[in-house]
Short mmCIF file of C-alpha atoms in Angstrom, two decimals:
data_model
loop_
_atom_site.label_atom_id
_atom_site.label_comp_id
_atom_site.label_asym_id
_atom_site.label_seq_id
_atom_site.Cartn_x
_atom_site.Cartn_y
_atom_site.Cartn_z
CA PRO A 1 58.59 55.97 56.44
CA GLY A 2 55.13 54.74 55.70
CA THR A 3 51.80 56.44 57.16
CA ALA A 4 49.26 54.40 58.71
CA VAL A 5 45.63 55.29 57.76
CA ASP A 6 42.72 53.96 59.79
CA ALA A 7 40.15 53.36 56.80
CA GLY A 8 37.62 51.65 59.29
CA VAL A 9 37.69 48.41 56.89
CA ARG A 10 34.49 46.33 57.11
CA ASP A 11 34.99 43.94 54.10
CA ALA A 12 37.90 43.44 51.80
CA ARG A 13 38.20 40.38 49.63
CA ILE A 14 39.09 38.78 46.38
CA ASP A 15 37.60 35.89 44.71
CA LEU A 16 38.77 33.93 41.80
CA ARG A 17 37.18 30.89 40.26
CA ILE A 18 38.16 28.99 37.11
CA ASP A 19 35.98 26.67 35.70
CA GLY A 20 37.47 24.98 32.80
CA GLU A 21 38.43 27.91 30.24
CA THR A 22 36.43 30.31 31.91
CA VAL A 23 37.66 32.78 34.79
CA ASN A 24 35.67 34.59 36.93
CA SER A 25 36.82 37.18 39.47
CA THR A 26 35.16 39.43 42.14
CA VAL A 27 36.60 42.28 44.23
CA ARG A 28 34.89 44.01 47.19
CA TRP A 29 35.95 46.63 49.49
CA ASP A 30 33.90 48.29 51.86
CA SER A 31 35.18 50.78 54.58
CA GLU A 32 34.00 53.54 56.70
CA ARG A 33 36.43 56.37 55.80
CA ALA A 34 37.90 55.36 52.37
CA GLY A 35 34.95 54.30 50.35
CA SER A 36 33.63 51.10 48.67
CA VAL A 37 34.30 49.24 45.76
CA GLN A 38 32.53 46.41 44.06
CA ALA A 39 34.11 44.68 40.85
CA GLU A 40 33.05 41.86 38.87
CA PHE A 41 35.19 40.33 35.78
CA ARG A 42 34.90 37.30 33.45
CA THR A 43 36.87 36.27 30.61
CA ARG A 44 38.26 32.79 28.81
CA LEU A 45 41.75 31.31 28.76
CA VAL A 46 42.82 28.79 26.10
CA ARG A 47 45.03 26.00 26.87
CA ASP A 48 47.34 24.34 24.24
CA ALA A 49 50.38 22.26 24.19
CA ALA A 50 52.63 25.16 25.30
CA GLY A 51 50.46 26.16 28.31
CA TRP A 52 47.56 28.45 29.20
CA ASP A 53 47.18 31.67 26.77
CA TRP A 54 44.93 34.60 27.06
CA PRO A 55 44.09 35.39 23.40
CA LEU A 56 43.16 38.81 21.82
CA ALA A 57 39.89 37.39 20.99
CA ALA A 58 38.81 36.22 24.63
CA PRO A 59 35.46 37.68 25.36
CA LEU A 60 35.24 40.24 28.36
CA ASN A 61 32.40 40.81 30.88
CA GLY A 62 32.46 42.99 33.79
CA SER A 63 31.18 45.76 36.03
CA VAL A 64 32.68 48.18 38.48
CA GLN A 65 30.79 50.20 41.00
CA ALA A 66 32.94 52.66 43.19
CA ARG A 67 31.91 55.28 45.79
CA LEU A 68 34.88 56.96 47.22
CA PRO A 69 34.00 59.77 49.91
CA GLN A 70 35.31 62.96 50.91
CA VAL A 71 38.34 62.18 53.04
CA GLY A 72 41.86 63.77 53.58
CA VAL A 73 43.42 60.23 53.07
CA TRP A 74 43.70 60.92 49.32
CA SER A 75 46.20 63.69 50.45
CA LEU A 76 48.95 60.95 50.99
CA LEU A 77 48.80 60.21 47.30
CA ALA A 78 49.91 64.06 46.34
CA PRO A 79 53.65 65.51 46.61
CA PRO A 80 54.88 66.69 49.90
CA GLY A 81 53.61 69.79 50.76
CA TRP A 82 50.39 69.30 48.66
CA ARG A 83 46.64 68.60 49.76
CA ARG A 84 43.92 67.25 48.00
CA ARG A 85 40.37 66.08 48.34
CA GLY A 86 37.22 65.13 46.44
CA THR A 87 34.33 62.72 46.13
CA LEU A 88 34.14 60.12 43.33
CA ASP A 89 31.12 57.86 41.98
CA ALA A 90 31.62 55.38 39.13
CA GLY A 91 29.34 53.17 37.85
CA LEU A 92 30.66 50.90 34.57
CA THR A 93 30.33 47.87 32.65
CA LEU A 94 32.64 46.03 30.40
CA ALA A 95 32.22 43.97 27.40
CA GLY A 96 34.06 43.18 24.07
CA THR A 97 37.39 41.43 23.75
CA ARG A 98 40.75 41.63 25.43
CA GLN A 99 41.90 43.30 21.99
CA ALA A 100 39.14 45.74 21.95
CA PRO A 101 37.13 46.43 25.43
CA ASP A 102 34.08 47.97 25.30
CA TRP A 103 33.53 50.43 28.51
CA SER A 104 30.14 51.86 29.28
CA GLY A 105 29.10 54.07 32.13
CA ARG A 106 29.59 57.46 34.29
CA LEU A 107 32.06 59.19 36.45
CA GLN A 108 31.22 62.12 38.74
CA ALA A 109 33.28 63.69 41.10
CA ASP A 110 32.44 66.57 43.27
CA GLY A 111 34.17 68.93 45.83
CA LEU A 112 37.53 68.59 43.97
CA ALA A 113 40.36 70.86 45.61
CA LEU A 114 44.25 70.89 45.38
CA ARG A 115 46.14 73.18 47.76
CA SER A 116 49.76 73.74 48.15
CA VAL A 117 50.45 76.77 50.91
CA VAL A 118 53.90 77.15 50.08
CA ASP A 119 53.41 77.89 46.60
CA GLY A 120 50.32 80.00 47.05
CA ILE A 121 48.16 77.47 44.96
CA GLU A 122 44.74 76.97 46.04
CA PHE A 123 41.94 75.30 43.58
CA GLY A 124 38.48 74.25 44.93
CA ASN A 125 34.48 73.57 44.38
CA GLY A 126 35.68 71.40 41.52
CA ARG A 127 33.59 69.06 39.75
CA LEU A 128 34.04 66.37 36.82
CA ARG A 129 31.36 64.76 35.00
CA ALA A 130 32.33 62.16 32.55
CA ARG A 131 31.20 59.02 30.43
CA MET A 132 32.82 56.16 29.05
CA GLN A 133 31.77 54.74 25.87
CA GLY A 134 33.84 51.71 24.00
CA GLN A 135 37.40 52.87 24.33
CA ARG A 136 37.11 56.52 24.98
CA LEU A 137 36.39 58.52 28.29
CA PHE A 138 34.40 61.66 27.20
CA ILE A 139 35.18 64.65 29.46
CA GLU A 140 31.80 66.37 29.46
CA GLU A 141 32.54 68.88 32.25
CA PHE A 142 35.72 69.62 34.16
CA LEU A 143 35.39 72.84 36.53
CA LEU A 144 38.17 74.18 39.06
CA GLN A 145 37.81 77.80 40.78
CA GLY A 146 40.99 79.40 41.90
CA ALA A 147 42.18 80.64 45.23
CA GLY A 148 39.17 82.85 47.00
CA VAL A 149 36.93 80.55 45.17
CA ALA A 150 34.15 83.09 44.07
CA ALA A 151 36.95 85.99 43.26
CA GLY A 152 39.53 83.42 42.15
CA GLY A 153 37.94 82.66 38.73
CA THR A 154 37.41 79.44 37.00
CA LEU A 155 39.26 76.89 34.72
CA SER A 156 37.02 74.61 32.76
CA ALA A 157 37.88 71.83 30.49
CA THR A 158 36.22 69.31 27.90
CA GLY A 159 37.44 66.63 25.66
CA HIS A 160 38.37 63.15 25.53
CA ALA A 161 40.90 60.32 25.84
CA GLN A 162 41.15 57.36 23.71
CA TRP A 163 42.71 53.74 23.88
CA VAL A 164 43.79 52.57 20.56
CA PRO A 165 44.23 48.84 20.00
CA GLY A 166 47.52 47.53 18.95
CA SER A 167 50.76 46.20 20.44
CA ASP A 168 52.95 47.70 23.04
CA SER A 169 55.83 46.90 20.71
CA GLU A 170 54.59 49.63 18.27
CA GLY A 171 56.18 52.16 20.75
CA GLY A 172 54.98 51.51 24.28
CA THR A 173 51.64 51.80 26.19
CA LEU A 174 51.71 55.58 26.16
CA SER A 175 51.80 55.68 22.12
CA ARG A 176 48.36 53.86 22.29
CA ILE A 177 46.77 56.68 24.19
CA GLN A 178 45.11 59.82 22.51
CA ILE A 179 44.11 62.93 24.39
CA ASP A 180 42.14 65.83 23.11
CA LEU A 181 41.62 68.72 25.60
CA ASP A 182 40.30 72.21 25.31
CA ALA A 183 40.81 74.37 28.30
CA GLN A 184 39.53 77.93 29.28
CA ALA A 185 40.93 79.98 32.07
CA GLN A 186 38.57 83.28 33.21
CA ALA A 187 40.45 85.38 35.64
CA LEU A 188 42.15 82.33 37.18
CA ARG A 189 43.97 83.17 40.31
CA VAL A 190 46.97 80.78 40.00
CA SER A 191 49.10 81.95 42.88
CA ALA A 192 47.90 83.85 46.06
CA ARG A 193 51.04 84.23 48.09
CA ALA A 194 51.41 87.58 49.76
CA ASP A 195 54.72 88.27 47.69
CA ARG A 196 53.52 86.91 44.53
CA ARG A 197 50.20 86.82 42.82
CA LEU A 198 48.98 85.81 39.26
CA VAL A 199 45.93 85.69 37.47
CA VAL A 200 45.63 84.34 34.04
CA SER A 201 42.90 84.39 31.14
CA GLY A 202 42.82 82.50 27.75
CA GLN A 203 42.40 79.38 26.07
CA LEU A 204 44.41 76.24 25.49
CA GLN A 205 44.14 73.26 23.41
CA ALA A 206 46.19 69.85 24.21
CA ARG A 207 46.74 67.22 21.84
CA LEU A 208 48.73 63.88 22.46
CA ARG A 209 49.53 61.47 19.70
CA SER A 210 52.20 58.86 19.40
CA ASN A 211 53.85 60.15 22.75
CA ARG A 212 54.05 63.83 21.26
CA LEU A 213 52.12 66.33 23.55
CA ASP A 214 51.30 69.32 21.73
CA VAL A 215 49.73 72.37 23.50
CA GLN A 216 48.60 75.69 21.75
CA GLY A 217 46.65 78.69 22.83
CA ARG A 218 46.82 82.10 24.05
CA LEU A 219 47.08 83.18 27.67
CA GLN A 220 46.90 86.88 29.20
CA ALA A 221 48.65 87.03 32.40
#
């Protein structure tokens, strides 16, 4: 059964306006306990004998402002037995075309935490600093602390993810995503159960190309 959440909604609306071939859309969400999002989007459709079409060369203009507070409601999106929390602030602008969208702006997350009591997994004091440029998301800083916080070691990562223009028929949506990540664990307490304790240190490099994930590195447990 679904779980009802009292978000304290103050305003929730979607407006869509079409003027000739120009399409304008705005989204607004404002709540007391589930954050706020405001987005604007504009593009152009083309009408021919076959009907309406959204060409690859259609211009894009838009912006997104989001602020998601520290609320336990996000744990509903986690697997059973898991809890997660954190805040997110994002300010993004969109330009370019449908074929080559051009994003710019920053994303910031604080107070990130992930916990599973049954598995003895507990990460906290996490933060993320990232920026969008063109079709790339640059992860400038990602940090998590292991169970016990100060005594639990750290996991840090940097890298980027890129959306490659092309056709989904060339291998599916995932084939158009490229990811490069470099991660380092320093005395990271992965499991802190009374009957199972695990601490790891080392480095990992992860690369995603054409649906193929390649992970290399060296870990010491």
